[in-house]
PDB file of C-alpha atoms in Angstrom:
ATOM      1  CA  MET Q  30     -17.269-119.098 -81.651  1.00 45.00           C
ATOM      2  CA  LYS Q  31     -17.684-117.948 -85.208  1.00 44.00           C
ATOM      3  CA  VAL Q  32     -18.212-114.445 -86.600  1.00 43.00           C
ATOM      4  CA  VAL Q  33     -21.642-114.224 -88.238  1.00 43.00           C
ATOM      5  CA  SER Q  34     -21.813-110.493 -88.992  1.00 42.00           C
ATOM      6  CA  LYS Q  35     -20.216-107.233 -87.947  1.00 43.00           C
ATOM      7  CA  GLY Q  36     -20.292-107.157 -84.188  1.00 43.00           C
ATOM      8  CA  GLY Q  37     -21.994-110.563 -83.912  1.00 42.00           C
ATOM      9  CA  LEU Q  38     -20.736-113.921 -82.728  1.00 44.00           C
ATOM     10  CA  ARG Q  39     -22.330-117.338 -82.725  1.00 47.00           C
ATOM     11  CA  MET Q  40     -21.497-119.424 -79.678  1.00 48.00           C
ATOM     12  CA  THR Q  41     -21.021-123.104 -80.305  1.00 49.00           C
ATOM     13  CA  GLY Q  42     -20.607-125.967 -77.909  1.00 50.00           C
ATOM     14  CA  THR Q  43     -22.417-126.620 -74.658  1.00 47.00           C
ATOM     15  CA  LYS Q  44     -23.510-124.253 -71.909  1.00 46.00           C
ATOM     16  CA  TRP Q  45     -22.501-125.851 -68.628  1.00 47.00           C
ATOM     17  CA  ASN Q  46     -24.316-123.352 -66.341  1.00 49.00           C
ATOM     18  CA  GLN Q  47     -21.028-121.988 -65.104  1.00 53.00           C
ATOM     19  CA  LYS Q  48     -20.957-118.473 -63.666  1.00 59.00           C
ATOM     20  CA  TYR Q  49     -19.111-117.110 -66.708  1.00 54.00           C
ATOM     21  CA  ASP Q  50     -21.714-118.681 -69.052  1.00 53.00           C
ATOM     22  CA  MET Q  51     -24.517-116.906 -67.197  1.00 54.00           C
ATOM     23  CA  THR Q  52     -22.557-113.627 -67.167  1.00 57.00           C
ATOM     24  CA  ILE Q  53     -22.093-113.738 -70.946  1.00 51.00           C
ATOM     25  CA  ILE Q  54     -25.776-114.527 -71.450  1.00 48.00           C
ATOM     26  CA  GLU Q  55     -26.839-111.645 -69.198  1.00 53.00           C
ATOM     27  CA  ILE Q  56     -24.428-109.100 -70.720  1.00 50.00           C
ATOM     28  CA  PHE Q  57     -25.368-109.860 -74.328  1.00 48.00           C
ATOM     29  CA  HIS Q  58     -29.067-110.611 -73.658  1.00 42.00           C
ATOM     30  CA  LEU Q  59     -28.735-113.992 -75.338  1.00 41.00           C
ATOM     31  CA  ALA Q  60     -31.662-115.492 -73.435  1.00 40.00           C
ATOM     32  CA  SER Q  61     -34.059-112.662 -72.780  1.00 40.00           C
ATOM     33  CA  PHE Q  62     -37.008-114.818 -71.659  1.00 46.00           C
ATOM     34  CA  GLY Q  63     -35.020-117.699 -70.247  1.00 56.00           C
ATOM     35  CA  ASN Q  64     -34.397-120.990 -71.960  1.00 69.00           C
ATOM     36  CA  PRO Q  65     -36.242-122.965 -70.861  1.00 76.00           C
ATOM     37  CA  GLY Q  66     -38.841-120.458 -69.783  1.00 77.00           C
ATOM     38  CA  VAL Q  67     -42.400-119.344 -70.438  1.00 78.00           C
ATOM     39  CA  ALA Q  68     -42.858-120.257 -74.089  1.00 80.00           C
ATOM     40  CA  GLY Q  69     -45.087-118.793 -76.747  1.00 80.00           C
ATOM     41  CA  PHE Q  70     -45.176-119.138 -80.513  1.00 83.00           C
ATOM     42  CA  GLY Q  71     -46.360-116.760 -83.191  1.00 83.00           C
ATOM     43  CA  VAL Q  72     -47.373-117.173 -86.812  1.00 86.00           C
ATOM     44  CA  CYS Q  73     -47.960-114.381 -89.294  1.00 84.00           C
ATOM     45  CA  ALA Q  74     -49.754-115.798 -92.359  1.00 88.00           C
ATOM     46  CA  ARG Q  75     -49.270-113.880 -95.608  1.00 87.00           C
ATOM     47  CA  ASN Q  76     -50.389-114.367 -99.186  1.00 89.00           C
ATOM     48  CA  ASN Q  77     -48.207-114.273-102.304  1.00 87.00           C
ATOM     49  CA  ASN Q  78     -48.348-110.436-102.249  1.00 88.00           C
ATOM     50  CA  TYR Q  79     -47.058-110.421 -98.639  1.00 82.00           C
ATOM     51  CA  GLU Q  80     -50.412-109.123 -97.367  1.00 87.00           C
ATOM     52  CA  VAL Q  81     -51.273-110.366 -93.873  1.00 85.00           C
ATOM     53  CA  LEU Q  82     -54.099-112.902 -93.957  1.00 88.00           C
ATOM     54  CA  GLY Q  83     -54.094-113.474 -90.216  1.00 88.00           C
ATOM     55  CA  THR Q  84     -52.020-114.236 -87.182  1.00 85.00           C
ATOM     56  CA  LEU Q  85     -51.922-117.060 -84.693  1.00 86.00           C
ATOM     57  CA  SER Q  86     -50.302-117.159 -81.277  1.00 84.00           C
ATOM     58  CA  GLY Q  87     -50.300-119.563 -78.405  1.00 83.00           C
ATOM     59  CA  GLY Q  88     -48.603-120.428 -75.178  1.00 84.00           C
ATOM     60  CA  ILE Q  89     -47.112-123.849 -74.568  1.00 84.00           C
ATOM     61  CA  GLY Q  90     -46.125-123.468 -70.926  1.00 82.00           C
ATOM     62  CA  VAL Q  91     -42.504-123.823 -69.870  1.00 80.00           C
ATOM     63  CA  ALA Q  92     -40.394-125.004 -72.790  1.00 82.00           C
ATOM     64  CA  THR Q  93     -37.225-124.280 -74.740  1.00 83.00           C
ATOM     65  CA  ASN Q  94     -36.985-121.921 -77.701  1.00 82.00           C
ATOM     66  CA  TYR Q  95     -36.436-125.018 -79.850  1.00 86.00           C
ATOM     67  CA  LEU Q  96     -39.942-126.278 -79.016  1.00 87.00           C
ATOM     68  CA  GLU Q  97     -41.443-122.811 -79.512  1.00 85.00           C
ATOM     69  CA  GLU Q  98     -40.129-122.677 -83.044  1.00 87.00           C
ATOM     70  CA  ILE Q  99     -41.153-126.250 -83.880  1.00 90.00           C
ATOM     71  CA  TYR Q 100     -44.685-125.554 -82.607  1.00 89.00           C
ATOM     72  CA  ALA Q 101     -44.827-122.389 -84.722  1.00 88.00           C
ATOM     73  CA  VAL Q 102     -44.045-124.331 -87.900  1.00 92.00           C
ATOM     74  CA  VAL Q 103     -46.491-127.142 -87.124  1.00 93.00           C
ATOM     75  CA  CYS Q 104     -49.272-124.719 -86.188  1.00 92.00           C
ATOM     76  CA  ALA Q 105     -48.637-122.661 -89.336  1.00 92.00           C
ATOM     77  CA  VAL Q 106     -49.143-125.753 -91.494  1.00 95.00           C
ATOM     78  CA  GLU Q 107     -52.243-126.727 -89.491  1.00 95.00           C
ATOM     79  CA  LEU Q 108     -53.616-123.215 -90.112  1.00 93.00           C
ATOM     80  CA  ALA Q 109     -52.990-123.611 -93.836  1.00 95.00           C
ATOM     81  CA  VAL Q 110     -54.899-126.911 -93.763  1.00 96.00           C
ATOM     82  CA  LEU Q 111     -57.780-125.242 -91.916  1.00 95.00           C
ATOM     83  CA  TRP Q 112     -57.877-122.500 -94.581  1.00 94.00           C
ATOM     84  CA  GLN Q 113     -57.574-125.156 -97.336  1.00 95.00           C
ATOM     85  CA  ILE Q 114     -54.292-123.737 -98.623  1.00 94.00           C
ATOM     86  CA  LYS Q 115     -52.329-126.395-100.499  1.00 95.00           C
ATOM     87  CA  LYS Q 116     -49.044-124.592-101.227  1.00 95.00           C
ATOM     88  CA  VAL Q 117     -47.081-123.279 -98.264  1.00 95.00           C
ATOM     89  CA  ILE Q 118     -43.781-121.487 -97.760  1.00 92.00           C
ATOM     90  CA  ILE Q 119     -42.481-121.579 -94.202  1.00 91.00           C
ATOM     91  CA  VAL Q 120     -40.171-118.661 -93.422  1.00 87.00           C
ATOM     92  CA  SER Q 121     -38.194-118.774 -90.178  1.00 85.00           C
ATOM     93  CA  ASP Q 122     -35.181-117.058 -88.692  1.00 80.00           C
ATOM     94  CA  SER Q 123     -33.920-120.414 -87.396  1.00 81.00           C
ATOM     95  CA  LYS Q 124     -31.922-122.437 -89.911  1.00 85.00           C
ATOM     96  CA  THR Q 125     -31.740-125.323 -87.451  1.00 86.00           C
ATOM     97  CA  ARG Q 126     -35.525-125.592 -87.113  1.00 84.00           C
ATOM     98  CA  ILE Q 127     -36.039-125.304 -90.867  1.00 87.00           C
ATOM     99  CA  ASN Q 128     -33.504-128.072 -91.405  1.00 89.00           C
ATOM    100  CA  ASP Q 129     -35.035-130.296 -88.700  1.00 90.00           C
ATOM    101  CA  VAL Q 130     -38.627-129.887 -89.882  1.00 90.00           C
ATOM    102  CA  SER Q 131     -37.744-130.360 -93.558  1.00 90.00           C
ATOM    103  CA  LYS Q 132     -36.169-133.705 -92.561  1.00 91.00           C
ATOM    104  CA  ARG Q 133     -39.170-134.496 -90.297  1.00 90.00           C
ATOM    105  CA  GLU Q 134     -36.848-134.535 -87.308  1.00 89.00           C
ATOM    106  CA  MET Q 135     -38.834-133.268 -84.351  1.00 90.00           C
ATOM    107  CA  PRO Q 136     -39.920-134.452 -80.917  1.00 89.00           C
ATOM    108  CA  TRP Q 137     -42.199-137.494 -81.030  1.00 89.00           C
ATOM    109  CA  PHE Q 138     -45.060-135.741 -79.250  1.00 88.00           C
ATOM    110  CA  ILE Q 139     -45.558-133.226 -82.063  1.00 91.00           C
ATOM    111  CA  ARG Q 140     -44.536-135.399 -85.024  1.00 92.00           C
ATOM    112  CA  ALA Q 141     -48.027-136.983 -85.276  1.00 93.00           C
ATOM    113  CA  ARG Q 142     -49.633-133.552 -85.681  1.00 94.00           C
ATOM    114  CA  TRP Q 143     -47.065-132.702 -88.369  1.00 95.00           C
ATOM    115  CA  GLU Q 144     -47.654-135.936 -90.289  1.00 95.00           C
ATOM    116  CA  ILE Q 145     -51.441-135.410 -90.276  1.00 96.00           C
ATOM    117  CA  ALA Q 146     -51.151-131.773 -91.391  1.00 96.00           C
ATOM    118  CA  ILE Q 147     -48.718-132.279 -94.266  1.00 96.00           C
ATOM    119  CA  GLN Q 148     -50.952-134.945 -95.834  1.00 96.00           C
ATOM    120  CA  HIS Q 149     -53.170-132.055 -96.961  1.00 96.00           C
ATOM    121  CA  ILE Q 150     -50.331-129.925 -98.386  1.00 96.00           C
ATOM    122  CA  THR Q 151     -49.252-130.447-101.997  1.00 97.00           C
ATOM    123  CA  ASP Q 152     -46.158-128.215-101.922  1.00 96.00           C
ATOM    124  CA  ILE Q 153     -44.144-127.033 -98.939  1.00 94.00           C
ATOM    125  CA  GLN Q 154     -40.968-124.974 -99.090  1.00 94.00           C
ATOM    126  CA  PHE Q 155     -38.709-123.768 -96.301  1.00 92.00           C
ATOM    127  CA  LYS Q 156     -36.857-120.460 -96.400  1.00 89.00           C
ATOM    128  CA  HIS Q 157     -34.549-118.750 -93.958  1.00 85.00           C
ATOM    129  CA  CYS Q 158     -34.833-115.068 -93.101  1.00 79.00           C
ATOM    130  CA  PHE Q 159     -32.855-112.839 -90.793  1.00 74.00           C
ATOM    131  CA  ARG Q 160     -34.202-112.253 -87.298  1.00 66.00           C
ATOM    132  CA  LYS Q 161     -34.869-108.563 -88.024  1.00 59.00           C
ATOM    133  CA  VAL Q 162     -37.231-109.532 -90.860  1.00 57.00           C
ATOM    134  CA  ASN Q 163     -39.161-111.861 -88.566  1.00 60.00           C
ATOM    135  CA  PHE Q 164     -40.301-109.147 -86.136  1.00 57.00           C
ATOM    136  CA  SER Q 165     -44.021-109.733 -86.801  1.00 59.00           C
ATOM    137  CA  ALA Q 166     -43.914-113.378 -85.737  1.00 62.00           C
ATOM    138  CA  ASP Q 167     -41.645-112.545 -82.779  1.00 63.00           C
ATOM    139  CA  SER Q 168     -44.095-109.891 -81.554  1.00 65.00           C
ATOM    140  CA  ILE Q 169     -47.001-112.312 -81.883  1.00 60.00           C
ATOM    141  CA  ALA Q 170     -45.009-114.999 -80.038  1.00 66.00           C
ATOM    142  CA  LYS Q 171     -44.514-112.642 -77.087  1.00 64.00           C
ATOM    143  CA  ILE Q 172     -48.285-112.285 -76.869  1.00 61.00           C
ATOM    144  CA  GLY Q 173     -48.677-116.069 -77.005  1.00 61.00           C
ATOM    145  CA  GLY Q 174     -46.170-116.525 -74.219  1.00 61.00           C
ATOM    146  CA  GLY Q 175     -47.829-113.855 -72.093  1.00 64.00           C
ATOM    147  CA  SER Q 176     -44.799-111.535 -72.100  1.00 59.00           C
ATOM    148  CA  GLU Q 177     -46.240-108.622 -74.095  1.00 54.00           C
ATOM    149  CA  GLY Q 178     -46.208-106.414 -71.023  1.00 44.00           C
ATOM    150  CA  ARG Q 179     -42.618-107.210 -69.988  1.00 43.00           C
TER     151      ARG Q 179
END
């Protein structure tokens, strides 16, 4: 484990589904919707003045949070292509997903969609934000996953 902020810890290593692993997850609400579980993604599209242009949400069935976040990035770029936007900044609260997508490291079944979409983008940047800043996309993702009433 590593301290990431006051009162926060980042767990590293592997979860082996031991009783104590599940107890820690339940006590600290580390997996509030289950992982894997019912998965939804959310995108909040903004312009250069941070005004909301639109939102996009969708459900992808039962999946991990890793896939949710990858789908969100791919769908955000596809939305930009649909709106004929050539310069895109992807902001996510997941450094791992930003790193993976920027290196084009993603599951094979979504990589083709990514490759087609980015052909239409002239400039793409990736930025990390803190989870608290990403509340709009998280709220939209809950709608996409069908958990807005939970």
